[in-house]
JSON list of C-alpha atoms in Angstrom, two decimals:
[
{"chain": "V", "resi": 126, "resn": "UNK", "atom": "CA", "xyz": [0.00, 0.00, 0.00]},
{"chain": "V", "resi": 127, "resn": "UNK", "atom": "CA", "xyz": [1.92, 3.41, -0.73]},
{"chain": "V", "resi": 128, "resn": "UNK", "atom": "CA", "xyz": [1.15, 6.73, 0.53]},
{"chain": "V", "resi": 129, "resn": "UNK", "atom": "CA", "xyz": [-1.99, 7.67, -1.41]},
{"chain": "V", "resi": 130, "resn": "UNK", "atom": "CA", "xyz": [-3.95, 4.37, -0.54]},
{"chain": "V", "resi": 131, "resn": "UNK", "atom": "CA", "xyz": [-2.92, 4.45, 2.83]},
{"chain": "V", "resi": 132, "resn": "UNK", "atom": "CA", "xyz": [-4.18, 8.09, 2.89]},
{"chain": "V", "resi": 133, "resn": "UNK", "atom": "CA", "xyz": [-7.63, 6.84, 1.37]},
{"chain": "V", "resi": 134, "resn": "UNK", "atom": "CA", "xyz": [-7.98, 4.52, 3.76]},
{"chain": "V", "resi": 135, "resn": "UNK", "atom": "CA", "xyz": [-7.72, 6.31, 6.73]},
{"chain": "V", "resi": 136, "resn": "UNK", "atom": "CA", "xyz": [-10.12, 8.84, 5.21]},
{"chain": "V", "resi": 137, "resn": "UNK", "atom": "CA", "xyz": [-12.31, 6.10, 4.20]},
{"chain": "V", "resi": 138, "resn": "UNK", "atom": "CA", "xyz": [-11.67, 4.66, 7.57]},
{"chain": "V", "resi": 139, "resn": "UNK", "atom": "CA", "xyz": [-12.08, 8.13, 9.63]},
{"chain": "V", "resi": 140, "resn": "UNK", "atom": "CA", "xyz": [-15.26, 8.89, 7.06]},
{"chain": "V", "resi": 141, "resn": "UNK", "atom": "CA", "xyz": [-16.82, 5.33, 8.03]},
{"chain": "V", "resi": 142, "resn": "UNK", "atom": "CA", "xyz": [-16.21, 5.91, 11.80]},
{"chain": "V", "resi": 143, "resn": "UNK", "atom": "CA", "xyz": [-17.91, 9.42, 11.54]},
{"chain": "V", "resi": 144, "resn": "UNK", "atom": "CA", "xyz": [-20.45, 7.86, 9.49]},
{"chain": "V", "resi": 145, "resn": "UNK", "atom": "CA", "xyz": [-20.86, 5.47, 12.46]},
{"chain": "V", "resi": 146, "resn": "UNK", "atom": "CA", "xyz": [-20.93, 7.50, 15.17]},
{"chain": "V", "resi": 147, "resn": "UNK", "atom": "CA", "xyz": [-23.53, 10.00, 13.27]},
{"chain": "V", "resi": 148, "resn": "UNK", "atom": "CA", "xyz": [-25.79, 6.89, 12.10]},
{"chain": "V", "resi": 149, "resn": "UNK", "atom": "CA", "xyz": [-25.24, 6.62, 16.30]},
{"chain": "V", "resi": 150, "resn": "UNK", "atom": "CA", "xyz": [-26.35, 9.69, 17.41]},
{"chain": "V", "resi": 151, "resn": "UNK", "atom": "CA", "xyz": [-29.21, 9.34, 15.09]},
{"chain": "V", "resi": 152, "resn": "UNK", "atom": "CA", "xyz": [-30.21, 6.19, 16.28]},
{"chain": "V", "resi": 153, "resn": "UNK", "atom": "CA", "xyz": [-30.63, 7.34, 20.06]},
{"chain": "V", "resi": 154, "resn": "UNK", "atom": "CA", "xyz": [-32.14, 10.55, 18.84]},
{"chain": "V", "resi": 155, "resn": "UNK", "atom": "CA", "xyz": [-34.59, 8.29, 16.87]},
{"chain": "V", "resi": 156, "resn": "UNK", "atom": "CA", "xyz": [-35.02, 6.32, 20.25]},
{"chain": "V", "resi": 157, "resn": "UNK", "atom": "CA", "xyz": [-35.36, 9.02, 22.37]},
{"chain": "V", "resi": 158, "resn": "UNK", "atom": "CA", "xyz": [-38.31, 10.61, 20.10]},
{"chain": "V", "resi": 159, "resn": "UNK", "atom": "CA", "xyz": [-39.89, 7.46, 19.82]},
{"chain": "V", "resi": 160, "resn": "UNK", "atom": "CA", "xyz": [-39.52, 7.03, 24.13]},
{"chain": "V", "resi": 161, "resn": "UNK", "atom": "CA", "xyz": [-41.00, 10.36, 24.43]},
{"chain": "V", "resi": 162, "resn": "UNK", "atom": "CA", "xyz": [-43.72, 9.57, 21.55]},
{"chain": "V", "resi": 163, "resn": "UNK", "atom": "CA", "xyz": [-44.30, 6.93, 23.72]},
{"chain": "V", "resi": 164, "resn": "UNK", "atom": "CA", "xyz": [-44.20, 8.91, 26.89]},
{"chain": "V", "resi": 165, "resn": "UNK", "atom": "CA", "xyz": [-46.65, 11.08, 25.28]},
{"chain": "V", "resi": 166, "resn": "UNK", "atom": "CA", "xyz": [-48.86, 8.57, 24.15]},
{"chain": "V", "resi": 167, "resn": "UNK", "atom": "CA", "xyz": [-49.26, 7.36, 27.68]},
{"chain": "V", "resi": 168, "resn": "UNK", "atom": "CA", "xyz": [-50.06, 10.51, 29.06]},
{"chain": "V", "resi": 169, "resn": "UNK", "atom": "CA", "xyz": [-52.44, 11.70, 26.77]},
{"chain": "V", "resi": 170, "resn": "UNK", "atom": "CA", "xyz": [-54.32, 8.24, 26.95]},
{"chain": "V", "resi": 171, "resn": "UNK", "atom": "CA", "xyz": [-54.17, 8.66, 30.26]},
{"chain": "V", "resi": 172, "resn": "UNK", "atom": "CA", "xyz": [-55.47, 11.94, 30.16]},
{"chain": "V", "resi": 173, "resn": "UNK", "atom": "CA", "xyz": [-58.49, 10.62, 27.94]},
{"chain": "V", "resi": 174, "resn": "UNK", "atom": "CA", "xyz": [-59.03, 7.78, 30.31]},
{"chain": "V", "resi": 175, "resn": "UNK", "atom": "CA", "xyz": [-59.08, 10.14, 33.71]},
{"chain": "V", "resi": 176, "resn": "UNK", "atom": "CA", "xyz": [-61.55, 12.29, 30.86]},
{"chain": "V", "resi": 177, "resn": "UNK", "atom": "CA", "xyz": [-63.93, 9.50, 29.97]},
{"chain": "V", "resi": 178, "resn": "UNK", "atom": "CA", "xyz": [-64.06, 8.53, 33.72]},
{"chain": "V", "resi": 179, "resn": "UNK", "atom": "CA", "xyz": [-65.44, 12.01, 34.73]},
{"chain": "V", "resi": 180, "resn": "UNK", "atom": "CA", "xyz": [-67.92, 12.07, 31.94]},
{"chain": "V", "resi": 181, "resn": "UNK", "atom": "CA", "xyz": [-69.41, 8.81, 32.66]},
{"chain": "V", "resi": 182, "resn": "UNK", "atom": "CA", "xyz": [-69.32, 9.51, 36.32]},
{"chain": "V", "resi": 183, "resn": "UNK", "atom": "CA", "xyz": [-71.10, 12.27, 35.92]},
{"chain": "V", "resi": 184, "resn": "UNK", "atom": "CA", "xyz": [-73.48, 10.81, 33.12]},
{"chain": "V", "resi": 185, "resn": "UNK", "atom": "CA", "xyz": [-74.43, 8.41, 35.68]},
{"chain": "V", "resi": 186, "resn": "UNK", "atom": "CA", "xyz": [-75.40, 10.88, 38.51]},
{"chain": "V", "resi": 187, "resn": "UNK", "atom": "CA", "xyz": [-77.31, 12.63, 35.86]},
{"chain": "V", "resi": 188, "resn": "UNK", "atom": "CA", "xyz": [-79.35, 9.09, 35.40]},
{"chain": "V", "resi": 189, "resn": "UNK", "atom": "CA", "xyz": [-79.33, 8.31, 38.75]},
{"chain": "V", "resi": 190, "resn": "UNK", "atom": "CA", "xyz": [-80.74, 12.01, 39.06]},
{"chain": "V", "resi": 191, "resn": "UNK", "atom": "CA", "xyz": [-83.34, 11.56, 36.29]},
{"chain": "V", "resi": 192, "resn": "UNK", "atom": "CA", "xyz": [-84.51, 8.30, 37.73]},
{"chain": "V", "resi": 193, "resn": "UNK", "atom": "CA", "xyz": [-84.94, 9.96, 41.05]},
{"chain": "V", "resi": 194, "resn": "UNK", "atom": "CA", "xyz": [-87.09, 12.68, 40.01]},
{"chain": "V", "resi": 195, "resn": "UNK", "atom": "CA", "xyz": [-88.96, 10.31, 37.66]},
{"chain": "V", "resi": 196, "resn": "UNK", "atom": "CA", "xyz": [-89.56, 8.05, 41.05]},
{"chain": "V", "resi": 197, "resn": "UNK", "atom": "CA", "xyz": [-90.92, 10.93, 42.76]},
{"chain": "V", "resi": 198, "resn": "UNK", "atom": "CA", "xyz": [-93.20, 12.25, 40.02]},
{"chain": "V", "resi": 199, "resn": "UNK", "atom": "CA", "xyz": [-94.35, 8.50, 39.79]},
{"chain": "V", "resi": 200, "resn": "UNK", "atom": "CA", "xyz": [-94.98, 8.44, 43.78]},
{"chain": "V", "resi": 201, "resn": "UNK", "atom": "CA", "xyz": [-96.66, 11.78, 43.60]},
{"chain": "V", "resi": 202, "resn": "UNK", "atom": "CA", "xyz": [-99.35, 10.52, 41.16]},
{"chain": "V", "resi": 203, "resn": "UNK", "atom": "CA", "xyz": [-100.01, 7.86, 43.08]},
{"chain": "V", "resi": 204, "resn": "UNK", "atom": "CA", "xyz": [-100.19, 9.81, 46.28]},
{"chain": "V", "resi": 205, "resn": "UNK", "atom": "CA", "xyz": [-102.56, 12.50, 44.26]},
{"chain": "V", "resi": 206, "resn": "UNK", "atom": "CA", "xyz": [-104.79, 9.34, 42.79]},
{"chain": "V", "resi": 207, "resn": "UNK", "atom": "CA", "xyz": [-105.08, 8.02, 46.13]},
{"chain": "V", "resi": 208, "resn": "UNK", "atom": "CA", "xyz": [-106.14, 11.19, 47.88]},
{"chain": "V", "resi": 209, "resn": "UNK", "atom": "CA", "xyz": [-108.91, 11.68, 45.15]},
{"chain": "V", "resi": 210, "resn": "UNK", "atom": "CA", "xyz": [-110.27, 8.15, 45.50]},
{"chain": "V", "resi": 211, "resn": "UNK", "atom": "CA", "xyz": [-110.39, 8.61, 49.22]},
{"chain": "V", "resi": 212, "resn": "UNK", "atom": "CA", "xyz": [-112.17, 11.76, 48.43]},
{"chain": "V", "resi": 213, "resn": "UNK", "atom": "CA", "xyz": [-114.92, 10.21, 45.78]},
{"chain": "V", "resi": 214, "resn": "UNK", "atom": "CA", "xyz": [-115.15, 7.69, 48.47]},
{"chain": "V", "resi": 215, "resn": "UNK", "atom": "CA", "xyz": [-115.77, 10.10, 51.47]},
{"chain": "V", "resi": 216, "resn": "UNK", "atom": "CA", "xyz": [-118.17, 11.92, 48.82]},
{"chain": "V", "resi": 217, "resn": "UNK", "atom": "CA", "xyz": [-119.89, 9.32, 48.07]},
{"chain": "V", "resi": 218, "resn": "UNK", "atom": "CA", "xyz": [-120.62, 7.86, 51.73]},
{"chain": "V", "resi": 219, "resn": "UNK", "atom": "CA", "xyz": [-124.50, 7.55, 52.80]},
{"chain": "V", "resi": 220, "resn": "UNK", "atom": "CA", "xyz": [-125.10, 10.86, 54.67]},
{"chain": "V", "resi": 221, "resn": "UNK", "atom": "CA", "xyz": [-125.49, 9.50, 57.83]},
{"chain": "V", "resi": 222, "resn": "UNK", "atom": "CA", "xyz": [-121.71, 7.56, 57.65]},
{"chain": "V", "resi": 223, "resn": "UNK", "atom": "CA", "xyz": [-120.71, 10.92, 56.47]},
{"chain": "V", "resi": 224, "resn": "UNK", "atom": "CA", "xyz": [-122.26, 12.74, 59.47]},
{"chain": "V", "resi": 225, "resn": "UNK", "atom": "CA", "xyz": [-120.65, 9.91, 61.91]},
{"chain": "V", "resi": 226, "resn": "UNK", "atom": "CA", "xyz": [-116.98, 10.89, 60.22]},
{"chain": "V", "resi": 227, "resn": "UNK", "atom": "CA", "xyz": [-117.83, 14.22, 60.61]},
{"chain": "V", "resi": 228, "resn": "UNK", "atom": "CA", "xyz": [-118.02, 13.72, 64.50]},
{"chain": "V", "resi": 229, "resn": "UNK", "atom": "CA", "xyz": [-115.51, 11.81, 64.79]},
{"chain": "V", "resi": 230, "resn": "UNK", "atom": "CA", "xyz": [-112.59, 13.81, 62.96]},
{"chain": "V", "resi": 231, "resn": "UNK", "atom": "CA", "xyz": [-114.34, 17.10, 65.03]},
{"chain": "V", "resi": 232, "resn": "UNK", "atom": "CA", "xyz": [-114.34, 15.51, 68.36]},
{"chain": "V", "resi": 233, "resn": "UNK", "atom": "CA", "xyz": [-111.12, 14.11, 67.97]},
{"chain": "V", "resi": 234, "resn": "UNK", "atom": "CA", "xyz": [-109.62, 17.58, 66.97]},
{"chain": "V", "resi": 235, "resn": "UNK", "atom": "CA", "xyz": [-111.33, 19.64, 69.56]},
{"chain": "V", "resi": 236, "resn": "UNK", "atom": "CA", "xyz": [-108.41, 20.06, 72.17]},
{"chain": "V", "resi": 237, "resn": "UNK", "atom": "CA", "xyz": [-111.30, 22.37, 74.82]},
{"chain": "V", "resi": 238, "resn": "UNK", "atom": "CA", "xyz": [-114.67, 21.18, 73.18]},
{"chain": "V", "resi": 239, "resn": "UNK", "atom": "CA", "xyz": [-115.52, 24.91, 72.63]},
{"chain": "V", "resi": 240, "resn": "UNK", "atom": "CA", "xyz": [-114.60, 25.28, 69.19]},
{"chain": "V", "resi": 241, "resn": "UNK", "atom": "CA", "xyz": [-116.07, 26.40, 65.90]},
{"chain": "V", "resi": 242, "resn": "UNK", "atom": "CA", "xyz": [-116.90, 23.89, 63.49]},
{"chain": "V", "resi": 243, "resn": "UNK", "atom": "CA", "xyz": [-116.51, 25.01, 59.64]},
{"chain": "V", "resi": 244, "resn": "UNK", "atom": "CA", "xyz": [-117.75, 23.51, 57.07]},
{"chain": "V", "resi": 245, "resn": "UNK", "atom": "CA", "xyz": [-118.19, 24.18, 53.14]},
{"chain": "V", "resi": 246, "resn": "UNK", "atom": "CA", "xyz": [-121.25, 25.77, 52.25]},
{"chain": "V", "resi": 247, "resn": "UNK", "atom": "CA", "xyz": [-122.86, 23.00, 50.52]},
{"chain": "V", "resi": 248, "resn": "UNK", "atom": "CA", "xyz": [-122.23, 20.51, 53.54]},
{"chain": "V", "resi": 249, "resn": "UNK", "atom": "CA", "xyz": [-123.06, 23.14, 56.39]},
{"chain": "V", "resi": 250, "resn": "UNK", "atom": "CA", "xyz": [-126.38, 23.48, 55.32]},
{"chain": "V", "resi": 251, "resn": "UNK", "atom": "CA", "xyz": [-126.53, 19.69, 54.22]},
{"chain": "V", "resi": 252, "resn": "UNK", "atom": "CA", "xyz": [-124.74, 18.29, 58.10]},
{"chain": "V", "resi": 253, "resn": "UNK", "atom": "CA", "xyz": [-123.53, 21.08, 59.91]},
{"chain": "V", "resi": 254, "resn": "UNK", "atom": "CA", "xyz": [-126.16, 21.02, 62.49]},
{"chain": "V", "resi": 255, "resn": "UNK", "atom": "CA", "xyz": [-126.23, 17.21, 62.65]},
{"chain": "V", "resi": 256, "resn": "UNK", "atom": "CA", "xyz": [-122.21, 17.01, 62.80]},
{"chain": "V", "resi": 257, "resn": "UNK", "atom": "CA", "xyz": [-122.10, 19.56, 65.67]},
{"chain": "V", "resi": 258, "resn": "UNK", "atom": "CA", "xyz": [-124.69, 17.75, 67.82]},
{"chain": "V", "resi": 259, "resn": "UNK", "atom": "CA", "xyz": [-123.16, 14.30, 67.31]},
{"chain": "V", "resi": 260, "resn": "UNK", "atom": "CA", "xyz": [-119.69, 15.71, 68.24]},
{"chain": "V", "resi": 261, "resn": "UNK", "atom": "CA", "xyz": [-121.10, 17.15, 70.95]},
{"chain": "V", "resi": 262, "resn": "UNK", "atom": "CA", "xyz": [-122.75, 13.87, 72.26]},
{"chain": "V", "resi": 263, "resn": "UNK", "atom": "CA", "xyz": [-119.02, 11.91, 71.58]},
{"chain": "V", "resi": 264, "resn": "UNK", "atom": "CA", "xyz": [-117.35, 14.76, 73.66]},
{"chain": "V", "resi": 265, "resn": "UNK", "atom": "CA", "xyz": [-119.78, 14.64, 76.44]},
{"chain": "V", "resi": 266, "resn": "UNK", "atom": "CA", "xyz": [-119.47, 10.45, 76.39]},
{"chain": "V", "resi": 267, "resn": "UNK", "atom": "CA", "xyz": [-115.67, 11.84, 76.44]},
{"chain": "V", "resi": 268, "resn": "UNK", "atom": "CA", "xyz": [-116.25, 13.32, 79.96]},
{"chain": "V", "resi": 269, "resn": "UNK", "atom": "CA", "xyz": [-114.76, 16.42, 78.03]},
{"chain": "V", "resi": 270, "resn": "UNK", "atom": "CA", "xyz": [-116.75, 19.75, 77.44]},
{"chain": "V", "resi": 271, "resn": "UNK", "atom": "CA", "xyz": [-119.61, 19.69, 75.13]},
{"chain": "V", "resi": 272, "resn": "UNK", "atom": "CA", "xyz": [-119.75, 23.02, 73.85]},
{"chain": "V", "resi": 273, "resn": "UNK", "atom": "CA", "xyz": [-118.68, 22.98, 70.05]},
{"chain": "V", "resi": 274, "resn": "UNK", "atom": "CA", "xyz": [-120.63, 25.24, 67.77]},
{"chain": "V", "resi": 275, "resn": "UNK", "atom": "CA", "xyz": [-121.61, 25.73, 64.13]},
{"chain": "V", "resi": 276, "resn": "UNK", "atom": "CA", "xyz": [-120.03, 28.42, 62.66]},
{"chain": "V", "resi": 277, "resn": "UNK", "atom": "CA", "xyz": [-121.35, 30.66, 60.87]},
{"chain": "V", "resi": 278, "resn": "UNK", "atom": "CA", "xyz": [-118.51, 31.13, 58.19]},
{"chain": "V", "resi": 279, "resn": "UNK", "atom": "CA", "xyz": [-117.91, 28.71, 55.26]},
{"chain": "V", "resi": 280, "resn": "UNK", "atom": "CA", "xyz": [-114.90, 27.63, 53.53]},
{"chain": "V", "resi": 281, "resn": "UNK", "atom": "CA", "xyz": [-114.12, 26.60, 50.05]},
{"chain": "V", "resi": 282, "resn": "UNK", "atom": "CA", "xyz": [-113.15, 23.27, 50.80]},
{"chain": "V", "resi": 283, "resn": "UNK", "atom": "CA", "xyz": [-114.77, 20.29, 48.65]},
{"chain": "V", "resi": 284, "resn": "UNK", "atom": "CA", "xyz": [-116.40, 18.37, 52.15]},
{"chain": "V", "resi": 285, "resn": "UNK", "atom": "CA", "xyz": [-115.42, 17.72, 55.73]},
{"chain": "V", "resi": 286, "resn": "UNK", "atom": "CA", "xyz": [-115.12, 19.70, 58.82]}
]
């Protein structure tokens, strides 16, 4: 090998080993972007996990919310049904199990038996005297005072005393 040869080779040589150590470098650049791709992948996936979470946590209290309210609209109706079949059935009572109800829901509210009993126009002139007298009677059986009266005032109330 003479001079130039030997010179061309250790260019080659030196050229090859730079080549080397660049194709090197750019090797653990290339693995460090594709770590921190990587890195980055995780984090936003993690992000969009912790994300979805929240969303179907609060999805679900908005259900659980919904279902709630559409529990207590259901209960409602029935509690609103029942009070107007008790009512058609309290309407609809013979007058004389009506007057005996009457007496019974006065006398047991009367706390000195000296009250005034109020009824709705319609069923003060239909009971009011015959209510009064028979509360009386149950107050007096009581041992209590026996002095409830009929009032004279009416209220707009759809039966009872």
């Amino acid at each position: 090998m003479n001079g130039i040869e030997k010179i061309s080779a250790r260019i080659l040589a030196d050229a090859e080993a730079e080549a080397a150590a660049i194709r090197g470098q750019a090797e653990e650049k290339a693995a460090q972007i594709a770590a921190d791709y990587d890195a980055e992948q995780q984090r936003l996936s993690a992000e969009v996990e912790a994300e979805a979470a929240k969303q179907l946590e609060r999805d679900q209290g908005a259900a659980r919310m919904a279902a709630r309210r559409q529990l207590l609209e259901t209960k409602q109706a029935l509690v609103d049904k029942a009070f107007r079949q008790a009512e058609q059935q309290l309407r609809s009572l013979p007058q004389a199990e009506y007057e005996a109800l009457c007496a019974h829901l006065a006398c047991g509210a009367s706390t000195s038996g000296c009250e005034e009993l109020i009824f709705s126009a319609e069923d003060r002139e239909r009971v009011g005297a015959a209510v009064t007298a028979k509360a009386n009677e149950l107050l007096q059986k009581a041992g209590k005072p026996a002095q409830l009266t009929l009032s004279a005032d009416t209220r707009p109330i759809r039966g009872g005393v």
